[in-house]
Amino acid sequence: MKHYDEHDDRKNKIDWNVLRKLLPRVYPYRWILGFCGVLLLCSSLLSLAGPLLIRHAIDVEFIKKDLYGLYQIVIIYFLVLVISFVISYFQRVNIEIAGQKIIKQIRIDVFSHLTGMNQRFFDSNPVGQLLSRVESDTESLRALFTNTIVLIISDVLMMVGMIVIMFSISFKLTLILLSLAPFVIISIFYFNGKIVPVFIEVRKKTAEIYGFLEEYLKGSRVVQVFDQEENVIIKMDKVNKSRVDIEYPGHVMSTYFGNTIFLISTVAISLILGIGGKWVIERPDELTVGTLVAFLGYIYRFFGPIFHLSDQINVIQKAFGGAKRINELLATPLTGYEESDASPFLSERKGIEFKNVWFAYKDEEWILKDISFFLPEGHRLAIVGPTGGGKTTLANLLFRFYEPQKGQIFIDGIDISRIPLQVLRKRLGLVLQDIILFHGTILDNLRLEENSIGEERVIKALETINAKDLIDRFPDGLSTGLSEHGSNMSMGERQLLSFARALVFDRDILVLDEATSSVDPLTEKKLQNAVTELLKGRTSIIIAHRLQTIIESDIIFVIKDGTIKEKGSHKELLDLKGIYWHLYNIQSGAVSSYQ
């Protein structure tokens, strides 16, 4: 089962330097954010006016029995609420717009940066973890920008305003209320220490469920073929139950916390009502009924921000953790895209040259060992050999998916490490055994969002490899939509599309990596005709297991254990009666095995 990367956000300290690095992204929206801050201040101040208006109505209009004055207070109170609502609405809408624009650009930047990372980066960073960077971490930042920060600022303004007003209307009652503050603070720290770890574990279990669902939904055909639906359901029930077993205590603790704060607020209201009521009766000149009612109104509001702050602690930790991981990702350097002047290295030697190339994916576990050869322009090189010998690795180095630890690779006399990747890869084309088709139409897949490529060029490519009939059988032609991974087409049809795509982009150097190994012999014969057309006039490297597909190559390398064991034409290698001869005879059925 896949496990999506989940980090313990408790380890992420509230380091403002993390957010400071994101401030340049906020700067373009400083005016709209400043406007939202003014609206927030106005909304907070207006919301504090309600209890004061009620106090005035009780202490003045009620005593004077002034209905006209009372109606005025009612209208003012109503208008205050409406205006506060309208201001709050515009503030929320504008802050959400700004937040979405900021996060949209961060997502684009993160995705853009990921598309430029080399393959070694993807080897050590699972796809689930990278998806988390693009979606979960940016979403936690959006929640911080558009909700948490606004809520915290609003709550702080409200609490400061309420404390100031409460001190101004009754200094003694305010001191009584604040005497309960230590109990509130202790409760927040205690329950936060219990609840946050639980919900971090819940996120990890949720990630496991996502991994389980992805794995078994993609493999649903295998599950059905072997009649294992019931066992898979039982396994899903266990995974789901493990999440529930962790999540339930967290919700129980959340309920305890809510009830604890509610109990403290009830005690506060009871104390204020009891002591304040006594003062109203015994010393009405010091405390009026209206003041007591207003004070009780503020107490109800006073404990709201406490609930909010506790709820947002986990959100803040997660957002800072997300910001830290995004900054780390964007700080990871992209290699190969920098400008470089390769002109001094130009020579008249046209073709591909590997010079003493060594490569290992890990430490010094060499996959390629001292590989050297020169492939002249327009010639066809075939590479064969046992699985794991280093054939595909050689192609990966040519595309600079990886960099060799030793040696150099040249194209037309230029060291490819000196060529910017966007320049290098405009000369290289690749057809893989694993055909990658994307969601969209056939046309979208053949030109890969390169809208400057017209339909006429695409149709010509299909005609060149005799694959036009593949499109003609669909009513919508090139506009035919492909299902996930192109599963509404046969393997041979998908492979033809991959050949057509390589031809559409018209690269002068082509690499075919086991491009016909997954199809039946009849389809392979049709594909061979496409290959012949595809390779005309191009420098090409063909990696293959089926030797019938590479007989006409100009030169054939046999690679085993990371070295070139044999090289020559098909006839020359057969005359050697070595590894290639054994491979050829096994595939032709002449011998049963080879040494």
mmCIF file of C-alpha atoms in Angstrom, residues 250-524:
data_model
loop_
_atom_site.group_PDB
_atom_site.id
_atom_site.type_symbol
_atom_site.label_atom_id
_atom_site.label_comp_id
_atom_site.label_asym_id
_atom_site.label_seq_id
_atom_site.Cartn_x
_atom_site.Cartn_y
_atom_site.Cartn_z
ATOM 1 C CA GLY A 250 -9.741 13.191 19.830
ATOM 2 C CA HIS A 251 -13.365 14.189 19.418
ATOM 3 C CA VAL A 252 -14.041 13.173 23.023
ATOM 4 C CA MET A 253 -11.187 15.418 24.188
ATOM 5 C CA SER A 254 -12.531 18.244 22.002
ATOM 6 C CA THR A 255 -15.899 17.836 23.665
ATOM 7 C CA TYR A 256 -14.283 17.902 27.112
ATOM 8 C CA PHE A 257 -12.431 21.081 26.171
ATOM 9 C CA GLY A 258 -15.605 22.746 24.922
ATOM 10 C CA ASN A 259 -17.473 21.771 28.054
ATOM 11 C CA THR A 260 -14.593 22.989 30.261
ATOM 12 C CA ILE A 261 -14.607 26.436 28.636
ATOM 13 C CA PHE A 262 -18.397 26.457 28.828
ATOM 14 C CA LEU A 263 -18.173 25.643 32.555
ATOM 15 C CA ILE A 264 -15.674 28.470 33.108
ATOM 16 C CA SER A 265 -17.897 30.877 31.183
ATOM 17 C CA THR A 266 -20.903 29.743 33.231
ATOM 18 C CA VAL A 267 -18.960 30.351 36.448
ATOM 19 C CA ALA A 268 -17.950 33.792 35.134
ATOM 20 C CA ILE A 269 -21.539 34.709 34.257
ATOM 21 C CA SER A 270 -22.779 33.433 37.616
ATOM 22 C CA LEU A 271 -20.145 35.436 39.525
ATOM 23 C CA ILE A 272 -20.832 38.620 37.580
ATOM 24 C CA LEU A 273 -24.599 38.157 37.828
ATOM 25 C CA GLY A 274 -24.434 37.434 41.578
ATOM 26 C CA ILE A 275 -21.913 40.084 42.607
ATOM 27 C CA GLY A 276 -23.070 42.623 40.049
ATOM 28 C CA GLY A 277 -26.715 42.048 40.904
ATOM 29 C CA LYS A 278 -25.959 42.650 44.563
ATOM 30 C CA TRP A 279 -24.215 45.939 43.707
ATOM 31 C CA VAL A 280 -27.116 47.018 41.515
ATOM 32 C CA ILE A 281 -29.517 46.479 44.413
ATOM 33 C CA GLU A 282 -27.334 47.865 47.188
ATOM 34 C CA ARG A 283 -25.370 50.549 45.288
ATOM 35 C CA PRO A 284 -27.356 51.563 42.200
ATOM 36 C CA ASP A 285 -25.323 54.772 41.939
ATOM 37 C CA GLU A 286 -22.174 52.701 41.246
ATOM 38 C CA LEU A 287 -23.635 50.041 38.929
ATOM 39 C CA THR A 288 -26.819 50.323 36.891
ATOM 40 C CA VAL A 289 -28.991 47.540 35.516
ATOM 41 C CA GLY A 290 -28.055 48.542 31.960
ATOM 42 C CA THR A 291 -24.357 48.348 32.743
ATOM 43 C CA LEU A 292 -24.770 44.877 34.264
ATOM 44 C CA VAL A 293 -26.716 43.640 31.219
ATOM 45 C CA ALA A 294 -24.117 45.117 28.858
ATOM 46 C CA PHE A 295 -21.320 43.492 30.858
ATOM 47 C CA LEU A 296 -23.049 40.087 30.663
ATOM 48 C CA GLY A 297 -23.390 40.598 26.892
ATOM 49 C CA TYR A 298 -19.653 41.133 26.585
ATOM 50 C CA ILE A 299 -18.935 38.016 28.662
ATOM 51 C CA TYR A 300 -20.895 35.899 26.163
ATOM 52 C CA ARG A 301 -18.696 37.308 23.398
ATOM 53 C CA PHE A 302 -15.491 37.172 25.435
ATOM 54 C CA PHE A 303 -15.198 33.396 25.394
ATOM 55 C CA GLY A 304 -15.836 33.052 21.633
ATOM 56 C CA PRO A 305 -12.287 34.121 20.638
ATOM 57 C CA ILE A 306 -10.883 31.611 23.132
ATOM 58 C CA PHE A 307 -12.649 28.775 21.308
ATOM 59 C CA HIS A 308 -11.434 30.165 17.982
ATOM 60 C CA LEU A 309 -7.814 30.472 19.071
ATOM 61 C CA SER A 310 -7.702 26.904 20.331
ATOM 62 C CA ASP A 311 -9.237 25.620 17.100
ATOM 63 C CA GLN A 312 -6.725 27.573 14.998
ATOM 64 C CA ILE A 313 -3.548 26.438 16.787
ATOM 65 C CA ASN A 314 -3.455 23.214 14.755
ATOM 66 C CA VAL A 315 -4.212 25.145 11.556
ATOM 67 C CA ILE A 316 -1.358 27.576 12.284
ATOM 68 C CA GLN A 317 1.108 24.758 12.940
ATOM 69 C CA LYS A 318 0.094 23.015 9.739
ATOM 70 C CA ALA A 319 0.319 26.237 7.697
ATOM 71 C CA PHE A 320 3.807 27.057 8.990
ATOM 72 C CA GLY A 321 4.883 23.495 8.263
ATOM 73 C CA GLY A 322 3.430 23.771 4.745
ATOM 74 C CA ALA A 323 5.138 27.129 4.157
ATOM 75 C CA LYS A 324 8.446 25.686 5.316
ATOM 76 C CA ARG A 325 8.179 22.697 2.970
ATOM 77 C CA ILE A 326 7.135 24.904 0.037
ATOM 78 C CA ASN A 327 10.093 27.232 0.639
ATOM 79 C CA GLU A 328 12.451 24.256 0.822
ATOM 80 C CA LEU A 329 11.092 22.898 -2.454
ATOM 81 C CA LEU A 330 11.317 26.229 -4.291
ATOM 82 C CA ALA A 331 14.848 26.684 -2.899
ATOM 83 C CA THR A 332 15.935 23.370 -4.438
ATOM 84 C CA PRO A 333 18.053 24.432 -7.418
ATOM 85 C CA LEU A 334 17.090 23.459 -10.957
ATOM 86 C CA THR A 335 20.118 22.156 -12.798
ATOM 87 C CA GLY A 336 20.607 22.351 -16.532
ATOM 88 C CA TYR A 337 18.345 25.329 -17.285
ATOM 89 C CA GLU A 338 20.952 28.030 -16.797
ATOM 90 C CA GLU A 339 22.235 29.969 -19.771
ATOM 91 C CA SER A 340 25.493 28.628 -21.182
ATOM 92 C CA ASP A 341 27.619 29.545 -24.160
ATOM 93 C CA ALA A 342 28.409 26.258 -25.882
ATOM 94 C CA SER A 343 29.758 27.778 -29.116
ATOM 95 C CA PRO A 344 33.477 27.345 -28.242
ATOM 96 C CA PHE A 345 32.935 23.588 -28.099
ATOM 97 C CA LEU A 346 31.526 23.267 -31.616
ATOM 98 C CA SER A 347 33.306 20.874 -33.948
ATOM 99 C CA GLU A 348 32.758 19.272 -37.308
ATOM 100 C CA ARG A 349 32.193 15.877 -35.702
ATOM 101 C CA LYS A 350 28.435 15.446 -36.112
ATOM 102 C CA GLY A 351 26.806 12.756 -34.010
ATOM 103 C CA ILE A 352 26.582 11.397 -30.469
ATOM 104 C CA GLU A 353 29.648 10.525 -28.437
ATOM 105 C CA PHE A 354 29.962 8.898 -25.000
ATOM 106 C CA LYS A 355 33.443 9.316 -23.570
ATOM 107 C CA ASN A 356 34.485 7.220 -20.542
ATOM 108 C CA VAL A 357 31.036 7.500 -18.934
ATOM 109 C CA TRP A 358 30.429 6.011 -15.476
ATOM 110 C CA PHE A 359 27.112 6.178 -13.686
ATOM 111 C CA ALA A 360 25.545 4.842 -10.465
ATOM 112 C CA TYR A 361 22.129 5.526 -8.995
ATOM 113 C CA LYS A 362 23.541 4.926 -5.521
ATOM 114 C CA ASP A 363 27.063 5.460 -4.195
ATOM 115 C CA GLU A 364 29.463 3.469 -6.351
ATOM 116 C CA GLU A 365 27.116 0.677 -7.385
ATOM 117 C CA TRP A 366 28.004 1.273 -11.016
ATOM 118 C CA ILE A 367 25.291 0.698 -13.614
ATOM 119 C CA LEU A 368 27.464 1.934 -16.474
ATOM 120 C CA LYS A 369 31.234 1.433 -16.429
ATOM 121 C CA ASP A 370 33.580 3.367 -18.692
ATOM 122 C CA ILE A 371 31.215 3.501 -21.696
ATOM 123 C CA SER A 372 32.752 5.028 -24.829
ATOM 124 C CA PHE A 373 31.429 5.113 -28.403
ATOM 125 C CA PHE A 374 30.668 7.469 -31.286
ATOM 126 C CA LEU A 375 27.432 7.314 -33.306
ATOM 127 C CA PRO A 376 27.705 9.327 -36.559
ATOM 128 C CA GLU A 377 24.858 11.606 -37.591
ATOM 129 C CA GLY A 378 22.043 9.806 -39.422
ATOM 130 C CA HIS A 379 23.117 6.337 -38.244
ATOM 131 C CA ARG A 380 21.086 3.835 -36.278
ATOM 132 C CA LEU A 381 22.439 2.251 -33.075
ATOM 133 C CA ALA A 382 20.716 -0.714 -31.449
ATOM 134 C CA ILE A 383 21.379 -1.710 -27.837
ATOM 135 C CA VAL A 384 20.523 -5.169 -26.551
ATOM 136 C CA GLY A 385 21.393 -7.236 -23.533
ATOM 137 C CA PRO A 386 20.018 -8.763 -20.318
ATOM 138 C CA THR A 387 17.635 -6.823 -18.067
ATOM 139 C CA GLY A 388 19.499 -4.554 -15.659
ATOM 140 C CA GLY A 389 22.538 -4.232 -17.894
ATOM 141 C CA GLY A 390 22.248 -0.442 -18.213
ATOM 142 C CA LYS A 391 20.495 0.016 -21.569
ATOM 143 C CA THR A 392 17.764 2.423 -20.426
ATOM 144 C CA THR A 393 20.216 4.208 -18.127
ATOM 145 C CA LEU A 394 22.301 5.101 -21.160
ATOM 146 C CA ALA A 395 19.263 6.813 -22.738
ATOM 147 C CA ASN A 396 18.467 8.583 -19.454
ATOM 148 C CA LEU A 397 21.933 10.123 -19.437
ATOM 149 C CA LEU A 398 21.544 11.344 -23.010
ATOM 150 C CA PHE A 399 18.366 13.223 -22.020
ATOM 151 C CA ARG A 400 20.089 14.457 -18.848
ATOM 152 C CA PHE A 401 17.447 12.921 -16.634
ATOM 153 C CA TYR A 402 20.557 12.039 -14.626
ATOM 154 C CA GLU A 403 24.137 13.304 -14.738
ATOM 155 C CA PRO A 404 27.079 10.880 -15.018
ATOM 156 C CA GLN A 405 29.519 10.776 -12.118
ATOM 157 C CA LYS A 406 32.444 10.409 -14.522
ATOM 158 C CA GLY A 407 32.982 11.048 -18.201
ATOM 159 C CA GLN A 408 31.328 13.241 -20.807
ATOM 160 C CA ILE A 409 28.559 13.010 -23.399
ATOM 161 C CA PHE A 410 28.741 15.049 -26.601
ATOM 162 C CA ILE A 411 26.243 15.930 -29.318
ATOM 163 C CA ASP A 412 27.883 17.342 -32.437
ATOM 164 C CA GLY A 413 31.034 17.944 -30.452
ATOM 165 C CA ILE A 414 29.299 19.895 -27.651
ATOM 166 C CA ASP A 415 29.360 18.597 -24.086
ATOM 167 C CA ILE A 416 25.651 18.266 -23.260
ATOM 168 C CA SER A 417 26.315 19.491 -19.717
ATOM 169 C CA ARG A 418 26.985 22.860 -21.377
ATOM 170 C CA ILE A 419 23.711 22.871 -23.279
ATOM 171 C CA PRO A 420 20.618 24.302 -21.519
ATOM 172 C CA LEU A 421 18.015 21.564 -21.147
ATOM 173 C CA GLN A 422 15.342 23.472 -23.055
ATOM 174 C CA VAL A 423 17.751 23.592 -26.011
ATOM 175 C CA LEU A 424 19.019 20.033 -25.691
ATOM 176 C CA ARG A 425 15.592 18.425 -25.513
ATOM 177 C CA LYS A 426 14.352 20.270 -28.584
ATOM 178 C CA ARG A 427 16.698 17.979 -30.507
ATOM 179 C CA LEU A 428 15.727 14.738 -28.763
ATOM 180 C CA GLY A 429 12.649 12.553 -29.139
ATOM 181 C CA LEU A 430 11.675 9.549 -27.040
ATOM 182 C CA VAL A 431 9.255 6.651 -27.541
ATOM 183 C CA LEU A 432 8.802 4.476 -24.449
ATOM 184 C CA GLN A 433 7.524 0.991 -23.786
ATOM 185 C CA ASP A 434 5.162 2.445 -21.171
ATOM 186 C CA ILE A 435 2.934 4.648 -23.288
ATOM 187 C CA ILE A 436 1.915 7.791 -21.433
ATOM 188 C CA LEU A 437 -1.315 9.359 -22.660
ATOM 189 C CA PHE A 438 -3.010 12.225 -20.870
ATOM 190 C CA HIS A 439 -6.634 13.133 -20.286
ATOM 191 C CA GLY A 440 -7.933 14.991 -23.322
ATOM 192 C CA THR A 441 -8.400 14.447 -27.037
ATOM 193 C CA ILE A 442 -6.176 12.545 -29.465
ATOM 194 C CA LEU A 443 -5.061 15.898 -30.878
ATOM 195 C CA ASP A 444 -4.126 17.156 -27.399
ATOM 196 C CA ASN A 445 -1.980 14.076 -26.844
ATOM 197 C CA LEU A 446 -0.233 14.271 -30.206
ATOM 198 C CA ARG A 447 0.821 17.898 -29.817
ATOM 199 C CA LEU A 448 1.027 18.029 -25.996
ATOM 200 C CA GLU A 449 -0.544 21.472 -25.519
ATOM 201 C CA GLU A 450 1.781 22.947 -28.187
ATOM 202 C CA ASN A 451 -1.036 24.858 -29.871
ATOM 203 C CA SER A 452 1.299 26.291 -32.514
ATOM 204 C CA ILE A 453 1.249 22.813 -34.099
ATOM 205 C CA GLY A 454 -1.646 22.691 -36.558
ATOM 206 C CA GLU A 455 -3.948 19.763 -37.301
ATOM 207 C CA GLU A 456 -2.475 19.419 -40.795
ATOM 208 C CA ARG A 457 0.941 18.591 -39.318
ATOM 209 C CA VAL A 458 -0.605 16.019 -37.005
ATOM 210 C CA ILE A 459 -2.551 14.365 -39.837
ATOM 211 C CA LYS A 460 0.571 14.279 -42.014
ATOM 212 C CA ALA A 461 2.484 12.513 -39.232
ATOM 213 C CA LEU A 462 -0.276 9.907 -38.946
ATOM 214 C CA GLU A 463 -0.275 9.373 -42.713
ATOM 215 C CA THR A 464 3.520 8.991 -42.750
ATOM 216 C CA ILE A 465 3.361 6.003 -40.397
ATOM 217 C CA ASN A 466 0.189 4.635 -42.050
ATOM 218 C CA ALA A 467 -1.913 5.284 -38.953
ATOM 219 C CA LYS A 468 -4.535 7.617 -40.453
ATOM 220 C CA ASP A 469 -7.121 4.805 -40.400
ATOM 221 C CA LEU A 470 -6.759 4.759 -36.597
ATOM 222 C CA ILE A 471 -8.314 8.240 -36.459
ATOM 223 C CA ASP A 472 -10.810 7.702 -39.248
ATOM 224 C CA ARG A 473 -12.610 4.937 -37.376
ATOM 225 C CA PHE A 474 -13.667 7.418 -34.689
ATOM 226 C CA PRO A 475 -16.607 9.731 -35.558
ATOM 227 C CA ASP A 476 -14.910 12.700 -33.861
ATOM 228 C CA GLY A 477 -11.515 12.052 -35.451
ATOM 229 C CA LEU A 478 -8.723 13.962 -33.737
ATOM 230 C CA SER A 479 -11.270 15.413 -31.307
ATOM 231 C CA THR A 480 -11.989 11.963 -29.874
ATOM 232 C CA GLY A 481 -11.602 11.982 -26.110
ATOM 233 C CA LEU A 482 -9.287 9.457 -24.496
ATOM 234 C CA SER A 483 -10.222 7.708 -21.284
ATOM 235 C CA GLU A 484 -7.755 7.380 -18.423
ATOM 236 C CA HIS A 485 -4.335 6.305 -19.799
ATOM 237 C CA GLY A 486 -5.993 5.833 -23.214
ATOM 238 C CA SER A 487 -7.654 2.590 -22.116
ATOM 239 C CA ASN A 488 -10.336 2.925 -24.823
ATOM 240 C CA MET A 489 -7.609 2.049 -27.339
ATOM 241 C CA SER A 490 -5.626 -1.124 -27.848
ATOM 242 C CA MET A 491 -1.953 -1.371 -26.889
ATOM 243 C CA GLY A 492 -0.915 -1.242 -30.543
ATOM 244 C CA GLU A 493 -3.053 1.845 -31.208
ATOM 245 C CA ARG A 494 -1.596 3.636 -28.222
ATOM 246 C CA GLN A 495 1.900 2.782 -29.399
ATOM 247 C CA LEU A 496 1.131 4.128 -32.868
ATOM 248 C CA LEU A 497 0.019 7.378 -31.249
ATOM 249 C CA SER A 498 3.331 7.585 -29.397
ATOM 250 C CA PHE A 499 5.203 7.142 -32.702
ATOM 251 C CA ALA A 500 3.023 9.796 -34.328
ATOM 252 C CA ARG A 501 3.705 12.155 -31.426
ATOM 253 C CA ALA A 502 7.466 11.759 -31.899
ATOM 254 C CA LEU A 503 7.049 12.486 -35.609
ATOM 255 C CA VAL A 504 4.864 15.546 -34.943
ATOM 256 C CA PHE A 505 7.653 17.110 -32.889
ATOM 257 C CA ASP A 506 10.164 16.208 -35.618
ATOM 258 C CA ARG A 507 13.307 15.722 -33.510
ATOM 259 C CA ASP A 508 16.537 14.925 -35.347
ATOM 260 C CA ILE A 509 17.680 12.438 -32.668
ATOM 261 C CA LEU A 510 15.287 9.672 -31.600
ATOM 262 C CA VAL A 511 15.476 7.085 -28.834
ATOM 263 C CA LEU A 512 13.141 4.081 -28.879
ATOM 264 C CA ASP A 513 13.144 2.275 -25.531
ATOM 265 C CA GLU A 514 11.501 -1.156 -25.956
ATOM 266 C CA ALA A 515 8.908 0.633 -28.078
ATOM 267 C CA THR A 516 7.376 -2.544 -29.559
ATOM 268 C CA SER A 517 7.934 -5.078 -26.779
ATOM 269 C CA SER A 518 4.373 -4.991 -25.360
ATOM 270 C CA VAL A 519 2.481 -5.838 -28.534
ATOM 271 C CA ASP A 520 1.712 -9.032 -30.394
ATOM 272 C CA PRO A 521 3.830 -10.037 -33.448
ATOM 273 C CA LEU A 522 1.130 -8.984 -35.957
ATOM 274 C CA THR A 523 0.817 -5.516 -34.442
ATOM 275 C CA GLU A 524 4.589 -5.383 -34.119
#
